[in-house]
Amino acid sequence: MDVADLTPAQARERFRGGERTPTAGWCKGWTQANLIAVPQELAYDLLLFAHRNARACPLLDVGEPGAVRTRLFPGDLRTDLPGYRVYQDGRAVADTGEVVAEWRADLVPFLFGCSFTFERALLAAGVPVRHLEQGVNVPMYRTNVPCEPSGPLAGPLVVSMRPVPEALVATAIEVSGRYPMVHGAPVHIGDPAVIGIGDLGRPDFGDPVEVREGETPLFWACGVTPQAAVMASGVEFAIGHLPGHMAIIDARDEDYRET
Amino acid sequence: MDVADLTPAQARERFRGGERTPTAGWCKGWTQANLIAVPQELAYDLLLFAHRNARACPLLDVGEPGAVRTRLFPGDLRTDLPGYRVYQDGRAVADTGEVVAEWRADLVPFLFGCSFTFERALLAAGVPVRHLEQGVNVPMYRTNVPCEPSGPLAGPLVVSMRPVPEALVATAIEVSGRYPMVHGAPVHIGDPAVIGIGDLGRPDFGDPVEVREGETPLFWACGVTPQAAVMASGVEFAIGHLPGHMAIIDARDEDYRET
């Protein structure tokens, strides 16, 4: 069965069984989300950080302290993602396939929107999605654009990049702009140096993709931004998804499309 | 000087000087906001309540614990509104013109959008605004629509009501819908009984207005909703604006219009 045709429950079962993979292209029509779980004492600051940086951190769902599921993610947040990154004192200390031992009773799980959500709409509009074509993870970059801080949380905006043929740039902007809850339109178009990206070939997260002649790089705000803030702010403990390895939730892409 | 022509700073100075009045029609082109300040231990629950009930509680700004100003309200939140309501154990214990003595170091002030913000746009589109015509406070009602709870916070959706001639109902919906950060389009149109309102002539907050033959009552989500939750949930202590007596902030109505 093509992974595009799986339901979220079927995908979560595969990940629970040990499959580790980026999730772009999985579960056609179903929404993917960024996970960040932080200690309860930091939950207010993160919630306010999300409000203040809503383009990068569109809040889809929040769990109770210690909960391993949320309303939109009726699986087990400790096992049902295809990859996790564990942080201690702001440093990534482990990339792993499950976090049963690491999960703490004081962790509050947050789910933020992910731009994978509008990739089907891009394809339907004739806009190619290079990392899907190449079968790799989407490239993501730290920028020199600071987020608005909240309490101890501060850090750079993280963006995902998709190269788009010049004739289709306007289409890509328009189509993604219809999905404001999953990052919406690009935050930057063109020269990566303007937002502090030195080399597109060396992303901070994910894999590089080919940018062909006549293509313009488009940059979308990315839900890895809270993880960059966890790192920049030296947060004592946090668990995120492994970038590109998303939580697949029981919501439809179309739930997040503006009408 | 007509109060419509005052700047926010000038209006705040008047209120600081003791003027007590509903603020509909004040400071043309400037944004008005609902105030609710709650103890820090409840701030996370309120922030999440706002996210879960965003139509009623569109978050414009949050202050630090104990702060008496915010980025968008550079006055003194204890004196520069034209009316306050103080709550203890969920009961309104005082309506007053200032809250210097009552303000506590652990209070976190929240500012939410207010539908007064799009009334100029309604007038410009030819839609009459009855409470402005009558020179009274807007009528507000508790509904039978429950908010989504957050921690200990639960309560009914509160709505404001404006009667609109039938031929202009679509216009009123379209115009207000352009301002999603200040409640957007109505949540209900027509029969008040459907949302649990027994008598339009007896609002729970504000003043009754005349509904004329051929007019349809339109109901918008209202930023008094957090105060209704404070009451319904028996919150230990809180300070809100007196309904209709808003915080006038240093932001433009047009900042909240979708383009």
XYZ file of C-alpha atoms in Angstrom:
518
model
C 0.000 0.000 0.000
C 1.313 3.424 -0.950
C 2.066 5.461 2.161
C 0.028 8.284 0.636
C -3.069 6.141 1.019
C -2.641 5.279 4.704
C -4.920 6.721 7.342
C -3.295 8.572 10.251
C -4.048 5.602 12.531
C -2.355 3.217 10.086
C 0.680 5.483 9.776
C 0.956 5.829 13.550
C 0.828 2.061 13.872
C 3.738 1.716 11.432
C 5.806 4.254 13.352
C 4.930 2.558 16.624
C 6.249 -0.618 14.982
C 9.608 1.018 14.345
C 9.469 2.611 10.873
C 11.652 5.737 10.747
C 11.149 8.096 7.816
C 10.358 11.677 6.921
C 6.589 11.987 6.491
C 6.287 14.306 3.466
C 3.842 12.635 1.099
C 2.310 10.367 3.740
C -1.453 10.119 4.378
C -2.849 12.165 1.508
C -5.360 14.718 2.727
C -4.493 14.340 6.411
C -2.707 16.967 8.434
C 0.826 16.739 9.790
C 2.046 18.577 12.861
C 5.197 19.630 14.710
C 5.612 18.313 18.260
C 7.337 20.094 21.098
C 6.831 18.973 24.696
C 8.209 21.209 27.454
C 8.110 21.139 31.260
C 4.920 22.607 32.701
C 6.793 25.555 34.213
C 7.661 26.653 30.669
C 4.238 26.008 29.144
C 2.912 29.550 29.590
C 6.016 31.061 28.021
C 5.801 28.669 25.075
C 2.098 29.333 24.560
C 2.796 33.071 24.525
C 5.832 32.524 22.262
C 3.494 30.737 19.855
C 1.036 33.627 19.931
C 3.795 36.177 19.357
C 5.324 34.154 16.504
C 2.138 32.745 15.049
C 3.405 32.497 11.485
C 6.014 29.946 12.568
C 4.037 28.438 15.464
C 0.378 28.101 14.471
C -1.076 26.251 17.439
C -3.233 23.265 16.497
C -3.556 21.455 19.823
C -2.215 21.276 23.389
C -2.294 18.316 25.740
C -2.688 18.238 29.489
C 0.510 18.043 31.563
C 1.880 14.506 31.339
C -0.614 13.475 28.673
C 0.690 11.270 25.865
C -2.218 12.063 23.582
C -4.255 15.077 22.586
C -7.667 15.590 21.064
C -6.227 15.594 17.532
C -3.583 12.950 18.191
C -5.405 9.955 19.668
C -2.314 7.749 19.497
C 0.694 7.698 21.846
C 2.926 10.745 21.469
C 5.888 8.762 22.853
C 5.897 6.091 20.140
C 3.671 7.076 17.205
C 5.963 9.543 15.472
C 8.697 8.234 13.138
C 11.450 10.137 14.916
C 12.191 12.265 17.984
C 14.879 14.649 19.156
C 15.561 14.947 22.885
C 17.016 18.158 24.347
C 18.843 18.727 27.619
C 19.999 22.209 28.613
C 19.360 23.345 25.058
C 21.480 20.665 23.417
C 20.132 17.875 21.230
C 21.263 14.783 23.122
C 19.472 12.033 21.221
C 17.696 11.293 17.955
C 15.551 8.262 18.574
C 12.536 6.265 17.417
C 10.579 6.424 20.674
C 10.704 8.364 23.933
C 8.855 6.148 26.410
C 11.710 6.262 28.934
C 12.359 9.973 28.412
C 8.758 11.249 28.703
C 8.109 13.015 32.005
C 4.926 13.581 33.989
C 5.428 17.345 33.864
C 5.711 17.569 30.059
C 3.060 19.572 28.216
C 2.800 18.530 24.542
C 2.147 21.180 21.898
C 1.271 20.482 18.253
C 1.911 23.180 15.650
C 0.943 23.280 11.985
C 3.323 21.999 9.281
C 3.759 23.150 5.708
C 3.580 19.552 4.451
C -0.160 20.179 4.828
C -0.379 22.336 1.698
C 1.998 20.306 -0.494
C -0.886 18.327 -2.027
C -2.509 21.626 -2.947
C 0.751 22.814 -4.519
C 0.984 19.631 -6.589
C -2.659 19.929 -7.609
C -1.924 23.453 -8.849
C 1.006 22.183 -10.920
C 3.738 23.391 -8.564
C 6.483 20.780 -8.225
C 7.692 19.833 -4.738
C 11.335 18.950 -5.114
C 11.914 16.993 -1.887
C 8.949 14.766 -2.783
C 10.420 14.244 -6.272
C 13.819 13.395 -4.813
C 12.380 11.294 -1.992
C 14.250 13.173 0.728
C 13.438 15.312 3.763
C 12.562 18.984 3.204
C 15.526 21.359 3.730
C 15.173 23.688 6.733
C 17.390 26.607 7.757
C 17.942 28.886 10.721
C 17.569 32.494 9.575
C 18.912 35.771 10.962
C 15.317 36.853 11.693
C 14.785 36.889 15.468
C 11.521 35.646 16.941
C 9.724 37.873 19.419
C 10.849 36.524 22.821
C 8.542 35.249 25.566
C 9.939 34.852 29.050
C 13.206 32.923 28.700
C 12.350 31.749 25.161
C 14.098 33.449 22.263
C 15.666 32.272 19.047
C 15.739 32.557 15.273
C 12.940 31.963 12.810
C 13.421 28.607 11.064
C 12.204 28.234 7.482
C 11.602 25.388 5.055
C 12.605 25.875 1.423
C 11.034 24.730 -1.837
C 12.477 25.763 -5.219
C 9.726 26.855 -7.611
C 9.925 27.612 -11.364
C 9.654 31.373 -11.788
C 6.425 31.125 -13.746
C 4.788 29.323 -10.824
C 5.975 31.514 -7.930
C 2.744 33.523 -7.820
C 0.694 30.314 -7.875
C 2.723 28.817 -5.019
C 2.225 31.964 -2.946
C -1.491 32.076 -3.629
C -2.116 28.384 -2.953
C -0.102 28.214 0.280
C -1.606 31.530 1.385
C -4.950 29.784 1.638
C -3.594 27.748 4.578
C -2.715 30.329 7.245
C -2.928 27.785 10.082
C -0.094 25.744 8.563
C 2.308 28.657 7.888
C 0.435 30.224 4.963
C 2.321 32.119 2.270
C 6.135 32.256 2.140
C 7.954 34.664 4.451
C 10.721 35.223 1.916
C 11.210 34.792 -1.822
C 14.539 34.694 -3.592
C 18.028 35.507 -2.318
C 18.722 33.327 0.736
C 21.447 35.705 1.953
C 18.802 38.322 2.754
C 17.560 36.169 5.633
C 21.015 35.029 6.646
C 21.217 31.700 4.842
C 24.746 31.236 3.494
C 24.503 27.982 1.574
C 21.266 26.320 0.430
C 23.261 23.126 -0.010
C 23.834 22.853 3.745
C 20.492 22.995 5.553
C 20.434 23.091 9.369
C 17.743 20.395 9.401
C 16.621 17.907 6.739
C 18.268 17.293 3.383
C 19.489 19.562 0.573
C 17.498 19.535 -2.660
C 18.411 20.538 -6.187
C 17.606 24.129 -7.228
C 17.463 24.201 -11.016
C 18.106 27.014 -13.436
C 15.079 29.271 -13.674
C 13.849 28.309 -10.218
C 13.400 30.676 -7.287
C 13.805 29.447 -3.703
C 10.672 30.082 -1.612
C 10.968 30.089 2.169
C 8.090 29.272 4.503
C 8.011 29.745 8.279
C 8.669 26.358 9.880
C 7.361 24.631 12.986
C 10.905 23.640 13.952
C 11.199 27.240 15.200
C 10.215 26.272 18.790
C 12.999 23.672 18.800
C 15.477 26.344 17.701
C 14.229 28.481 20.613
C 14.651 25.551 23.020
C 18.258 25.291 21.841
C 19.025 29.019 21.795
C 17.483 29.476 25.247
C 19.147 26.512 26.959
C 15.841 24.982 28.050
C 16.432 22.352 30.723
C 14.489 19.568 28.998
C 12.293 19.174 25.958
C 11.248 16.584 23.412
C 10.506 17.459 19.809
C 9.781 15.513 16.678
C 12.846 14.828 14.550
C 12.580 17.596 11.919
C 10.573 16.343 8.943
C 9.335 13.338 10.923
C 5.935 14.672 11.841
C 2.959 13.769 14.021
C 0.149 12.749 11.674
C -3.092 13.898 13.265
C -6.787 13.157 12.882
C -7.549 16.358 11.002
C -7.967 17.054 7.319
C -5.807 19.440 5.322
C -9.007 21.063 4.209
C -9.876 21.859 7.849
C -7.083 24.419 7.671
C -7.912 25.912 4.281
C -9.524 29.330 4.271
C -12.769 29.521 2.361
C -13.561 68.366 20.617
C -15.669 65.435 19.455
C -14.609 62.279 21.278
C -14.371 60.580 17.868
C -11.423 62.835 17.062
C -9.377 62.142 20.188
C -6.170 60.129 20.033
C -5.890 57.088 22.332
C -3.487 59.035 24.582
C -5.974 61.907 24.871
C -8.840 59.530 25.653
C -6.776 57.703 28.269
C -5.946 61.059 29.877
C -9.659 61.874 30.125
C -10.434 58.535 31.729
C -7.500 58.947 34.096
C -9.087 62.284 35.014
C -12.314 60.574 36.006
C -14.567 60.472 32.930
C -16.780 57.368 32.973
C -18.525 56.409 29.750
C -18.962 53.596 27.264
C -16.374 54.028 24.527
C -18.305 53.123 21.353
C -17.647 55.914 18.884
C -14.510 57.174 20.614
C -11.179 57.686 18.821
C -12.149 57.116 15.221
C -9.791 54.682 13.508
C -8.146 53.481 16.725
C -8.645 50.050 18.187
C -10.517 49.240 21.384
C -9.828 46.210 23.543
C -11.260 44.091 26.338
C -9.231 43.864 29.541
C -9.056 40.904 31.867
C -6.289 40.595 34.453
C -5.969 37.316 36.330
C -3.533 35.926 38.909
C -0.384 34.477 37.357
C -1.312 30.956 38.421
C -4.329 31.179 36.097
C -2.530 32.862 33.184
C -1.732 29.645 31.310
C -5.317 28.428 31.572
C -6.624 31.782 30.332
C -4.162 31.894 27.442
C -5.253 28.406 26.409
C -8.925 29.341 26.933
C -8.340 32.227 24.525
C -6.803 29.918 21.948
C -9.645 27.424 22.278
C -12.295 30.143 22.044
C -10.527 32.438 19.621
C -13.669 33.855 18.053
C -14.662 35.396 21.395
C -11.141 35.927 22.744
C -8.865 37.145 19.938
C -5.646 37.906 21.791
C -4.135 41.286 20.966
C -1.590 41.693 23.746
C -0.407 40.302 27.092
C 1.513 42.099 29.808
C 4.145 40.776 32.174
C 2.968 39.704 35.645
C 2.269 42.815 37.704
C 2.706 45.143 34.734
C 0.263 48.054 34.455
C 1.005 48.639 30.782
C 1.534 46.534 27.686
C 3.172 47.148 24.340
C -0.114 48.299 22.789
C -1.393 50.079 25.915
C 1.362 52.501 26.967
C -0.838 54.137 29.615
C -1.707 52.844 33.088
C -4.096 49.906 33.024
C -5.265 50.758 36.573
C -6.573 54.244 35.745
C -6.800 54.791 31.987
C -9.979 52.886 31.244
C -13.347 54.572 31.834
C -14.658 51.763 34.006
C -13.642 48.551 35.754
C -15.328 45.536 37.292
C -13.606 43.738 40.151
C -14.275 40.044 40.813
C -13.751 38.013 43.964
C -14.508 34.291 44.027
C -16.370 34.712 40.755
C -18.664 37.479 41.974
C -18.562 41.065 40.716
C -17.854 42.987 43.915
C -17.240 46.490 42.566
C -17.786 48.664 39.501
C -15.307 51.484 39.775
C -13.409 54.188 37.884
C -9.919 53.064 38.868
C -8.266 50.024 40.433
C -5.008 51.345 41.858
C -5.682 49.860 45.285
C -7.027 46.592 43.893
C -4.236 45.822 41.372
C -1.939 43.021 42.558
C 1.672 42.218 41.764
C 0.672 38.757 40.529
C -1.923 39.968 38.005
C -1.294 39.235 34.319
C -3.198 41.640 32.038
C -4.696 40.343 28.798
C -6.161 42.507 26.022
C -8.648 40.951 23.593
C -10.174 42.415 20.442
C -13.507 44.279 20.554
C -16.197 44.554 17.918
C -16.324 48.341 18.342
C -13.291 48.167 16.048
C -15.361 47.429 12.935
C -18.261 49.780 13.672
C -16.702 52.589 11.594
C -16.472 50.164 8.704
C -20.134 49.214 9.175
C -21.152 52.887 9.126
C -18.989 53.523 6.057
C -20.811 50.677 4.304
C -24.185 52.219 5.174
C -25.010 49.808 8.007
C -26.588 51.681 10.943
C -25.238 51.036 14.450
C -28.165 51.497 16.789
C -26.346 51.949 20.106
C -24.296 54.734 18.517
C -27.507 56.352 17.235
C -29.105 56.059 20.661
C -25.967 57.102 22.529
C -26.010 54.069 24.823
C -23.806 51.073 25.577
C -23.983 48.074 23.236
C -26.298 45.283 24.505
C -24.504 42.047 25.444
C -25.993 38.683 26.390
C -24.906 35.401 27.880
C -25.825 32.585 25.477
C -26.471 28.885 25.988
C -23.396 28.124 23.858
C -20.659 26.720 26.105
C -17.056 27.736 25.586
C -14.437 25.013 25.329
C -13.026 24.788 28.866
C -9.376 25.201 29.831
C -8.238 24.019 33.242
C -10.722 25.459 35.752
C -12.072 28.014 33.247
C -15.458 27.330 31.692
C -18.490 29.407 30.906
C -20.917 30.588 28.249
C -20.179 32.478 25.059
C -21.172 36.144 25.451
C -22.379 38.040 22.379
C -22.997 41.649 21.435
C -26.094 42.467 19.366
C -26.718 44.994 16.604
C -30.068 45.129 14.786
C -29.572 45.443 11.013
C -32.140 46.153 8.267
C -32.728 42.952 6.351
C -31.392 44.392 3.104
C -28.059 45.126 4.806
C -27.505 41.858 6.683
C -25.215 40.429 3.999
C -23.209 43.668 3.936
C -22.820 43.649 7.725
C -21.588 40.054 7.622
C -19.144 40.742 4.819
C -17.724 43.936 6.333
C -17.268 42.573 9.860
C -15.891 39.343 8.423
C -12.880 41.302 7.204
C -11.843 41.837 10.841
C -11.254 38.333 12.211
C -8.977 39.584 15.018
C -11.827 41.622 16.503
C -14.507 38.895 16.412
C -15.074 38.852 12.628
C -18.477 37.905 11.210
C -21.523 37.284 13.424
C -21.839 33.944 15.190
C -25.639 34.013 14.940
C -28.250 35.782 12.839
C -31.913 36.083 13.731
C -33.948 34.343 16.442
C -32.281 35.062 19.809
C -33.987 32.041 21.405
C -31.812 29.709 19.301
C -28.770 30.748 21.344
C -30.645 30.910 24.615
C -31.464 34.615 24.796
C -34.957 35.042 26.216
C -35.504 38.787 26.005
C -33.477 41.203 23.862
C -34.858 44.006 26.034
C -32.937 42.732 29.055
C -29.240 42.379 28.193
C -26.877 40.832 30.735
C -24.383 43.660 30.133
C -24.805 47.129 28.587
C -28.068 48.728 27.524
C -31.065 47.564 25.479
C -31.510 49.112 22.029
C -34.529 49.444 19.779
C -35.046 46.676 17.193
C -37.293 48.091 14.465
C -39.691 46.367 12.125
C -37.789 44.829 9.220
C -34.572 44.549 11.198
C -32.729 41.334 12.027
C -30.668 41.012 15.207
C -27.058 40.070 14.468
C -24.946 38.564 17.242
C -21.165 38.829 17.400
C -18.838 36.945 19.759
C -17.888 39.323 22.577
C -14.715 39.894 24.568
C -16.716 39.918 27.791
C -16.680 36.120 27.438
C -13.568 35.756 29.679
C -15.362 37.724 32.403
C -18.337 35.365 32.145
C -15.864 32.473 32.550
C -14.315 34.155 35.592
C -17.802 34.339 37.115
C -18.934 30.852 36.095
C -15.682 29.333 37.352
C -15.489 31.115 40.697
C -12.041 32.555 39.999
C -10.474 33.831 43.220
C -9.652 37.314 41.926
C -9.762 39.167 38.620
C -10.166 42.655 37.229
C -11.939 43.347 33.952
C -13.044 46.434 32.102
C -16.626 47.440 32.807
C -18.426 45.969 29.772
C -18.537 48.551 26.973
C -15.929 50.699 28.741
C -12.915 49.614 26.759
C -9.157 50.003 26.769
C -8.270 52.242 23.812
C -4.942 51.053 22.463
C -2.221 52.406 20.202
C -3.233 50.306 17.218
C -5.278 51.154 14.156
C -8.523 49.454 13.192
C -6.940 48.838 9.811
C -4.146 46.841 11.470
C -6.782 44.177 12.089
C -8.430 44.239 8.670
C -7.687 41.356 6.349
C -6.375 42.397 2.994
